[in-house]
XYZ file of N, CA and C in Angstrom:
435
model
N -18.480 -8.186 25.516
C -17.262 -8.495 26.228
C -16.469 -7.198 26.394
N -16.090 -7.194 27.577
C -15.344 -5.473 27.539
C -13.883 -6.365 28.528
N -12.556 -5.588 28.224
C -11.118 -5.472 28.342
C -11.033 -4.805 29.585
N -9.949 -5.795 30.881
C -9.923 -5.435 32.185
C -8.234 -4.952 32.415
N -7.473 -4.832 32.608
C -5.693 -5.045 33.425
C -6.254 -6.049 34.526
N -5.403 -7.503 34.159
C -5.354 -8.285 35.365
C -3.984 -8.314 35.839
N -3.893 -8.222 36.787
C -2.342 -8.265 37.885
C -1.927 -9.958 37.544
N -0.730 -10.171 37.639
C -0.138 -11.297 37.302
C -0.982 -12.622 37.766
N -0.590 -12.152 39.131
C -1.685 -13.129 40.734
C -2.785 -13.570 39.883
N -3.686 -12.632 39.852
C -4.937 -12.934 39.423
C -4.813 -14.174 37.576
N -3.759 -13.668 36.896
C -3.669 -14.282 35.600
C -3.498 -15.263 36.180
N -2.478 -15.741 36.442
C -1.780 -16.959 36.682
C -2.853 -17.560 37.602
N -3.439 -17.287 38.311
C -4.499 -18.157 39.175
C -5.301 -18.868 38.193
N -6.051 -17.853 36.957
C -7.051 -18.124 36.221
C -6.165 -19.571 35.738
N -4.891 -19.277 35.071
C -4.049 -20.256 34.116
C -3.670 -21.494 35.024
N -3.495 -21.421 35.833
C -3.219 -22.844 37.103
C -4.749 -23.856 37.321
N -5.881 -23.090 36.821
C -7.234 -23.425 37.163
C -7.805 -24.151 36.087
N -7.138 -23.704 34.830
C -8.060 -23.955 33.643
C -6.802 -24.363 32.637
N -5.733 -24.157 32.208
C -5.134 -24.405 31.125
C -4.670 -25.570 30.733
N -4.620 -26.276 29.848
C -4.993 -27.211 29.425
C -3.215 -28.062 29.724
N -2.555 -27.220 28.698
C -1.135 -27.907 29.214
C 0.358 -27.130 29.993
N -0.182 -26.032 30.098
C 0.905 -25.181 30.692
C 0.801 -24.497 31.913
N 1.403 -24.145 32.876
C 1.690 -23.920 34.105
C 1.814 -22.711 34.081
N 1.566 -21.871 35.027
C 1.604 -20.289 35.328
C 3.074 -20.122 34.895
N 3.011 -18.331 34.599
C 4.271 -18.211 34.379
C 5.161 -17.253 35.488
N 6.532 -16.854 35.085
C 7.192 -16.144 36.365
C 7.218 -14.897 36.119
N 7.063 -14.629 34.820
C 7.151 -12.988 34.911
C 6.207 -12.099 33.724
N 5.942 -11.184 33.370
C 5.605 -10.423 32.131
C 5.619 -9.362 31.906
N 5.222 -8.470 30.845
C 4.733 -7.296 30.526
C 4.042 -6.563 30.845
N 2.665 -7.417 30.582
C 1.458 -6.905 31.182
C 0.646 -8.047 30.587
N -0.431 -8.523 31.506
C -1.679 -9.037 31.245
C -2.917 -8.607 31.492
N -4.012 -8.838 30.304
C -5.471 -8.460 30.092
C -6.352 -9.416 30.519
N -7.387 -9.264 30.725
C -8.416 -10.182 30.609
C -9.737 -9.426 30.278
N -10.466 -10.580 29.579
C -11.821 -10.638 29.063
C -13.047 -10.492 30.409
N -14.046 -9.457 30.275
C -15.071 -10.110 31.235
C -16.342 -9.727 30.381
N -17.189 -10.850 30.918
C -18.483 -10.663 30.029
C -19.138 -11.046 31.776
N -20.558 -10.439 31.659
C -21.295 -10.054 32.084
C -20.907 -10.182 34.091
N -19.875 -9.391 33.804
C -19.303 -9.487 35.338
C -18.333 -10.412 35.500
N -18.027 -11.689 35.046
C -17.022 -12.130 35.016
C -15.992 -12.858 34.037
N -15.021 -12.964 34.852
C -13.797 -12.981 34.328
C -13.809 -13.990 33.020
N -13.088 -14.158 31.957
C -13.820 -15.533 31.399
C -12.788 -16.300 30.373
N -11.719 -15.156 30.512
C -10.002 -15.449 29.707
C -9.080 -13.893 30.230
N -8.012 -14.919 30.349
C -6.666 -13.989 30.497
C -5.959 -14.415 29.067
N -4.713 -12.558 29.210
C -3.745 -12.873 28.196
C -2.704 -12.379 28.965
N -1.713 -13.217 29.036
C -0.259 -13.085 29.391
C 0.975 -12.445 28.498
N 1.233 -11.531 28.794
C 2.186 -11.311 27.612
C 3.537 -10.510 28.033
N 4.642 -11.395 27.579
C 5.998 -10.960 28.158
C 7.017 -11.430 27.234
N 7.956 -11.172 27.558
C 9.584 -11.265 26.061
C 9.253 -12.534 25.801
N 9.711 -12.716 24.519
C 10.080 -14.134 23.713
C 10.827 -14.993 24.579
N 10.353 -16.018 24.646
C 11.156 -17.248 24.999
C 12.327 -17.801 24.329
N 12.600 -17.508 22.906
C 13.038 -17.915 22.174
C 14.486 -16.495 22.068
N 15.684 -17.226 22.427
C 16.651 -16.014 22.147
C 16.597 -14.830 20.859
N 16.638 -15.444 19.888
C 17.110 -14.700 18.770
C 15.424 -13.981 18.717
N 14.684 -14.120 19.467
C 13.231 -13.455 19.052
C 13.161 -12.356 19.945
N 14.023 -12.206 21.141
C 13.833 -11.455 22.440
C 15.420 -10.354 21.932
N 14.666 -9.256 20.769
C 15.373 -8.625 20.127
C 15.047 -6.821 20.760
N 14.173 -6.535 21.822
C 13.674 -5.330 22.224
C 12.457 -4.953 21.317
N 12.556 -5.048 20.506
C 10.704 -4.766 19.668
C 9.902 -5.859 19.706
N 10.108 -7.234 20.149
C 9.065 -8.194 20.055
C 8.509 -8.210 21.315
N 7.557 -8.737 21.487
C 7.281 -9.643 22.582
C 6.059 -10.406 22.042
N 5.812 -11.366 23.786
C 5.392 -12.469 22.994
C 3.872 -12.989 24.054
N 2.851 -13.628 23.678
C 1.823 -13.938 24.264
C 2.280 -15.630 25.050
N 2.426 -15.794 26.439
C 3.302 -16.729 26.619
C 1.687 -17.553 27.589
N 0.910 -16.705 27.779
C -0.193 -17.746 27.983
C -1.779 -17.083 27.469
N -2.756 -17.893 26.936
C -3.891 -17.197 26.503
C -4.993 -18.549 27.427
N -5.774 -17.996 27.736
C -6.189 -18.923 28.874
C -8.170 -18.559 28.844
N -8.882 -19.791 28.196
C -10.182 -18.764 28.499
C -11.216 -20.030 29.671
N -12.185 -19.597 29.832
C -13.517 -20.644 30.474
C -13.906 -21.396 29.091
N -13.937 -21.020 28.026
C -14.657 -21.917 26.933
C -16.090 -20.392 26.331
N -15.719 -19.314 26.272
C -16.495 -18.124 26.424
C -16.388 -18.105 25.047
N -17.460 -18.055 24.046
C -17.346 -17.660 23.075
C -16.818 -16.600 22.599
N -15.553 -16.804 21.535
C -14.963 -15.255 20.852
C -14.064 -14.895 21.809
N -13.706 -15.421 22.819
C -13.112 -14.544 24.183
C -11.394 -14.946 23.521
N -10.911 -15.509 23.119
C -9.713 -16.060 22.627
C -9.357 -14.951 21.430
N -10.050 -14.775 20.577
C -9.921 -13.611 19.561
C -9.951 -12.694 20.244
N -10.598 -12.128 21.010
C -10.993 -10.771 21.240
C -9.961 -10.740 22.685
N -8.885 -11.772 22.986
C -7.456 -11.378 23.510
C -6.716 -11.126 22.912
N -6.145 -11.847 21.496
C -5.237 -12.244 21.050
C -5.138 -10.408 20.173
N -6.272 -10.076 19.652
C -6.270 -8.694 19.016
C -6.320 -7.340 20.487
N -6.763 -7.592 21.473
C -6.831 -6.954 22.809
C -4.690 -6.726 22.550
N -4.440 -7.925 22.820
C -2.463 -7.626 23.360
C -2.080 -7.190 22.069
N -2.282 -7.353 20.866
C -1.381 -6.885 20.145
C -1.319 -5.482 19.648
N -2.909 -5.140 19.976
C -3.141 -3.609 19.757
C -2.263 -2.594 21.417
N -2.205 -3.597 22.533
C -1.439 -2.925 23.506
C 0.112 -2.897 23.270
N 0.389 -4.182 22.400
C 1.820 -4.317 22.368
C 2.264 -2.878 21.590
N 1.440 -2.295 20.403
C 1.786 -1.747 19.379
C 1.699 -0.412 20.099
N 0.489 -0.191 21.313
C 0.642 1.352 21.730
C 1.378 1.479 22.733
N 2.144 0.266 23.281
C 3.926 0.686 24.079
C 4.940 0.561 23.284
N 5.111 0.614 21.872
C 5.907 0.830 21.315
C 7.168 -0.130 20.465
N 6.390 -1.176 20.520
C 6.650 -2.122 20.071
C 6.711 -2.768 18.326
N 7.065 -3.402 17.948
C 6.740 -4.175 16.935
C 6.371 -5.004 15.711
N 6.054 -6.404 17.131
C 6.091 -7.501 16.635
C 5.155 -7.933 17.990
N 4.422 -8.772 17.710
C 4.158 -9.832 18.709
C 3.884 -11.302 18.397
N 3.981 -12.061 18.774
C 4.052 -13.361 18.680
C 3.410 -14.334 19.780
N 3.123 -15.514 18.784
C 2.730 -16.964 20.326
C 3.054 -18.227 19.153
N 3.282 -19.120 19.992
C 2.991 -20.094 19.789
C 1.955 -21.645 20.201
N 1.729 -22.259 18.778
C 0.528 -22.862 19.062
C 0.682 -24.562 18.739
N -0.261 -25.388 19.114
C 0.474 -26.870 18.954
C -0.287 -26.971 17.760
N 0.157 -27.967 16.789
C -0.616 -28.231 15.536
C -2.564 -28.348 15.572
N -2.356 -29.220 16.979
C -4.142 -29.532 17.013
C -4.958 -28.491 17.651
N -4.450 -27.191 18.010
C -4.954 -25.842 18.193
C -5.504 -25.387 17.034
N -5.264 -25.781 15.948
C -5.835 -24.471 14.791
C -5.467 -23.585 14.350
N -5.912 -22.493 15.347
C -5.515 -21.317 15.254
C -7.048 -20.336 14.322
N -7.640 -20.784 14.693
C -8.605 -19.652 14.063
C -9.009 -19.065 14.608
N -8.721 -18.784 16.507
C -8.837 -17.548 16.796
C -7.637 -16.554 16.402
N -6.926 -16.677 16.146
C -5.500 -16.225 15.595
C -5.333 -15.893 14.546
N -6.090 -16.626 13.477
C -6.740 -15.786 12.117
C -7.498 -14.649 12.273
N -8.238 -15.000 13.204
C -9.855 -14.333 13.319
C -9.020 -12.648 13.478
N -8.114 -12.935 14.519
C -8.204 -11.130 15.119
C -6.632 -10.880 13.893
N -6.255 -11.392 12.831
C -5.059 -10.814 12.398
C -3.760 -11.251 11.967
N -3.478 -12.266 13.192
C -1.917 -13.109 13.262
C -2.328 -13.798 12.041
N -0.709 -13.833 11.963
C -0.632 -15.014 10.630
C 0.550 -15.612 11.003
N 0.596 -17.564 10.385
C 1.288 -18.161 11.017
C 2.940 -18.404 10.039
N 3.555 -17.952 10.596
C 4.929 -17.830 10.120
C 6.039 -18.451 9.821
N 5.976 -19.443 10.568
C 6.962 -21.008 10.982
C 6.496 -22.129 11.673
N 6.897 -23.191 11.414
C 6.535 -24.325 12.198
C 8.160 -24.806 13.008
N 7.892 -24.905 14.281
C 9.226 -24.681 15.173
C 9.223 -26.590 15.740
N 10.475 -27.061 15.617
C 10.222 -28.491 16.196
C 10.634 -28.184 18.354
N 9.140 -28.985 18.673
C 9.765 -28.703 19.785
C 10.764 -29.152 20.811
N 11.823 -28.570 21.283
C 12.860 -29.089 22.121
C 12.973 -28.336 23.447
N 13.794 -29.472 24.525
C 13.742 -29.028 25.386
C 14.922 -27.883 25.937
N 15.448 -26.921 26.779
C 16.074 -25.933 26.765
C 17.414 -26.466 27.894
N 18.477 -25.440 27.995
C 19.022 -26.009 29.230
C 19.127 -24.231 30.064
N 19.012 -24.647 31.162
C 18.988 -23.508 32.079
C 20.597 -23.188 32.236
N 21.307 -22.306 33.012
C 22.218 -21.551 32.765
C 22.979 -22.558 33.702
N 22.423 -23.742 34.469
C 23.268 -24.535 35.288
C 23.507 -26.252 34.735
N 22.889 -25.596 32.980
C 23.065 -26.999 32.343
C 22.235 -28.179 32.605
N 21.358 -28.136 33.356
C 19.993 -28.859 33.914
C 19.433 -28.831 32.497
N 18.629 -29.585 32.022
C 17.417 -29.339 31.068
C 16.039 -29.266 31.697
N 15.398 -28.195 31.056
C 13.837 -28.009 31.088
C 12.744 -28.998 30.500
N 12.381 -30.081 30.436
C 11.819 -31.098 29.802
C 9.756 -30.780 30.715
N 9.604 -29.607 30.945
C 8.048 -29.915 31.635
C 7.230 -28.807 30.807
N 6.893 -28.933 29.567
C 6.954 -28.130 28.609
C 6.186 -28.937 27.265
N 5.355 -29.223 26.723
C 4.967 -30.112 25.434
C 6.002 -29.493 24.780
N 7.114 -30.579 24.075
C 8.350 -31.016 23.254
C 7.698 -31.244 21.843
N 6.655 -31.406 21.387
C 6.319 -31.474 19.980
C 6.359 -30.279 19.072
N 6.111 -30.474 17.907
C 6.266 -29.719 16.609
C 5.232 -28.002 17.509
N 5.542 -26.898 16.993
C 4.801 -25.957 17.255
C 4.728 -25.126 15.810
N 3.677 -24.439 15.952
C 3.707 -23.289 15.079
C 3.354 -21.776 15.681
N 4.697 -20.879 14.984
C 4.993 -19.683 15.260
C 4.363 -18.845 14.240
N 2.960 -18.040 15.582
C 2.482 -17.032 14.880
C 2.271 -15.896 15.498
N 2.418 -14.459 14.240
C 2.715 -12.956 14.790
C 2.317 -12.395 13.971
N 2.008 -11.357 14.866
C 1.492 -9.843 14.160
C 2.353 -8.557 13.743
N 3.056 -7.952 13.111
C 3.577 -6.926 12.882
C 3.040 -5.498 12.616
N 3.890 -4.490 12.672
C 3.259 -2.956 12.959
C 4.100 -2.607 11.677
Protein backbone atom coordinates (compact mmCIF):
# COMPACT_ATOMS: atom_id res chain seq x y z
CA UNK A 1 0.00 0.00 0.00
CA UNK A 2 1.77 3.29 -0.77
CA UNK A 3 0.34 7.14 0.49
CA UNK A 4 -1.21 9.59 -2.30
CA UNK A 5 -2.44 13.76 -1.48
CA UNK A 6 -6.09 13.50 -2.45
CA UNK A 7 -7.73 16.98 -3.24
CA UNK A 8 -10.89 17.43 -1.19
CA UNK A 9 -13.24 16.68 -4.58
CA UNK A 10 -11.74 13.53 -4.98
CA UNK A 11 -12.06 12.65 -0.84
CA UNK A 12 -15.35 13.59 -0.44
CA UNK A 13 -16.50 11.76 -3.66
CA UNK A 14 -14.79 8.53 -2.29
CA UNK A 15 -16.86 9.44 1.30
CA UNK A 16 -20.41 10.23 -0.46
CA UNK A 17 -19.84 6.65 -2.28
CA UNK A 18 -18.94 4.44 0.49
CA UNK A 19 -19.33 5.78 4.11
CA UNK A 20 -21.35 4.17 6.14
CA UNK A 21 -22.98 7.07 8.23
CA UNK A 22 -21.56 10.40 7.43
CA UNK A 23 -21.76 12.82 4.61
CA UNK A 24 -18.85 14.63 2.88
CA UNK A 25 -17.40 17.34 4.58
CA UNK A 26 -16.99 21.34 3.86
CA UNK A 27 -13.65 22.01 4.56
CA UNK A 28 -10.00 20.68 5.81
CA UNK A 29 -6.41 20.58 6.27
CA UNK A 30 -5.36 18.22 4.11
CA UNK A 31 -6.44 14.76 2.97
CA UNK A 32 -4.49 11.37 2.11
CA UNK A 33 -5.40 8.41 0.59
CA UNK A 34 -4.37 4.79 0.43
CA UNK A 35 -3.70 3.07 -3.06
CA UNK A 36 -2.86 -0.47 -3.50
CA UNK A 37 -2.21 -1.83 -6.69
CA UNK A 38 -3.31 1.28 -8.69
CA UNK A 39 -6.22 2.04 -6.90
CA UNK A 40 -7.66 4.17 -4.66
CA UNK A 41 -9.00 2.06 -1.68
CA UNK A 42 -9.43 4.67 1.54
CA UNK A 43 -9.29 8.35 2.15
CA UNK A 44 -8.34 10.39 5.32
CA UNK A 45 -9.89 13.68 5.93
CA UNK A 46 -8.38 15.77 8.31
CA UNK A 47 -9.29 19.32 9.54
CA UNK A 48 -9.88 21.44 13.08
CA UNK A 49 -11.84 19.86 15.84
CA UNK A 50 -15.37 20.02 15.76
CA UNK A 51 -15.57 20.29 19.21
CA UNK A 52 -14.84 24.07 20.58
CA UNK A 53 -12.68 23.72 23.50
CA UNK A 54 -10.57 21.05 21.24
CA UNK A 55 -10.04 23.60 18.23
CA UNK A 56 -7.15 25.14 20.47
CA UNK A 57 -4.39 25.78 17.29
CA UNK A 58 -2.23 22.56 18.04
CA UNK A 59 -4.99 19.98 17.53
CA UNK A 60 -6.64 18.85 14.76
CA UNK A 61 -8.80 16.30 14.01
CA UNK A 62 -9.56 13.19 11.50
CA UNK A 63 -13.26 14.22 10.62
CA UNK A 64 -13.66 11.39 7.99
CA UNK A 65 -11.65 7.94 7.46
CA UNK A 66 -13.35 6.21 4.64
CA UNK A 67 -11.98 2.77 3.08
CA UNK A 68 -13.40 -0.04 0.14
CA UNK A 69 -13.08 -2.81 2.91
CA UNK A 70 -8.98 -3.06 1.84
CA UNK A 71 -7.23 -4.84 4.28
CA UNK A 72 -4.99 -2.71 6.90
CA UNK A 73 -5.95 0.36 4.75
CA UNK A 74 -7.75 2.05 7.94
CA UNK A 75 -4.47 1.69 10.08
CA UNK A 76 -2.16 2.53 7.64
CA UNK A 77 -4.43 6.11 7.41
CA UNK A 78 -5.02 6.72 10.73
CA UNK A 79 -0.86 6.49 11.40
CA UNK A 80 -0.38 8.11 7.55
CA UNK A 81 -2.37 11.73 9.21
CA UNK A 82 -0.95 11.73 12.38
CA UNK A 83 2.62 11.39 11.33
CA UNK A 84 1.54 14.49 8.75
CA UNK A 85 -0.24 16.26 11.49
CA UNK A 86 3.07 16.13 13.63
CA UNK A 87 5.41 17.26 10.52
CA UNK A 88 3.14 20.63 10.12
CA UNK A 89 3.62 21.33 13.41
CA UNK A 90 1.15 20.33 15.35
CA UNK A 91 0.30 18.44 18.47
CA UNK A 92 -2.43 16.48 19.00
CA UNK A 93 -4.68 14.70 16.70
CA UNK A 94 -7.83 13.22 17.29
CA UNK A 95 -11.25 11.31 15.86
CA UNK A 96 -13.98 10.10 16.99
CA UNK A 97 -15.56 6.67 16.96
CA UNK A 98 -19.13 5.01 17.72
CA UNK A 99 -18.94 2.29 20.42
CA UNK A 100 -19.63 -0.64 17.72
CA UNK A 101 -16.45 0.57 15.68
CA UNK A 102 -13.86 -0.90 17.99
CA UNK A 103 -11.25 0.78 17.20
CA UNK A 104 -8.50 -1.61 16.51
CA UNK A 105 -7.43 0.03 13.66
CA UNK A 106 -6.76 2.91 16.03
CA UNK A 107 -4.89 0.75 18.40
CA UNK A 108 -3.10 -0.86 15.66
CA UNK A 109 -1.26 2.46 14.31
CA UNK A 110 -0.95 4.22 18.08
CA UNK A 111 -4.18 6.28 19.18
CA UNK A 112 -5.39 5.64 22.39
CA UNK A 113 -8.89 6.16 23.49
CA UNK A 114 -9.31 9.03 25.90
CA UNK A 115 -13.03 9.81 26.64
CA UNK A 116 -16.30 8.60 25.96
CA UNK A 117 -18.34 11.83 24.69
CA UNK A 118 -22.39 11.56 24.92
CA UNK A 119 -23.63 12.42 21.62
CA UNK A 120 -25.60 15.74 21.09
CA UNK A 121 -26.86 17.72 18.66
CA UNK A 122 -25.16 21.41 18.01
CA UNK A 123 -26.85 24.78 17.25
CA UNK A 124 -25.51 26.79 14.32
CA UNK A 125 -24.86 30.53 14.89
CA UNK A 126 -28.67 31.18 13.70
CA UNK A 127 -29.88 28.95 16.59
CA UNK A 128 -31.22 26.22 14.12
CA UNK A 129 -30.01 22.80 15.48
CA UNK A 130 -27.83 20.32 13.57
CA UNK A 131 -29.64 16.93 14.28
CA UNK A 132 -28.13 14.91 10.74
CA UNK A 133 -25.22 13.56 12.55
CA UNK A 134 -25.43 9.93 14.73
CA UNK A 135 -26.47 11.61 18.35
CA UNK A 136 -25.25 8.51 20.33
CA UNK A 137 -22.54 7.90 22.93
CA UNK A 138 -18.95 8.38 21.04
CA UNK A 139 -15.52 7.70 21.97
CA UNK A 140 -12.68 10.26 21.78
CA UNK A 141 -9.47 9.05 20.49
CA UNK A 142 -5.82 10.81 19.98
CA UNK A 143 -2.46 10.77 19.42
CA UNK A 144 0.01 13.19 21.00
CA UNK A 145 3.66 14.51 20.10
Amino acid sequence: MSLTHVELDEANAFVAARHRHHPPVVGHKFSLGAVKDGELVGVVIVGRPVARLRDDGATLEVTRLCTNGAKNACSFLYGAAARACFALGYKRIGTYTMPDEGGASLRASGWKMIAETPGRAWKHTDGARNNAHPLGTKWLWEVTR
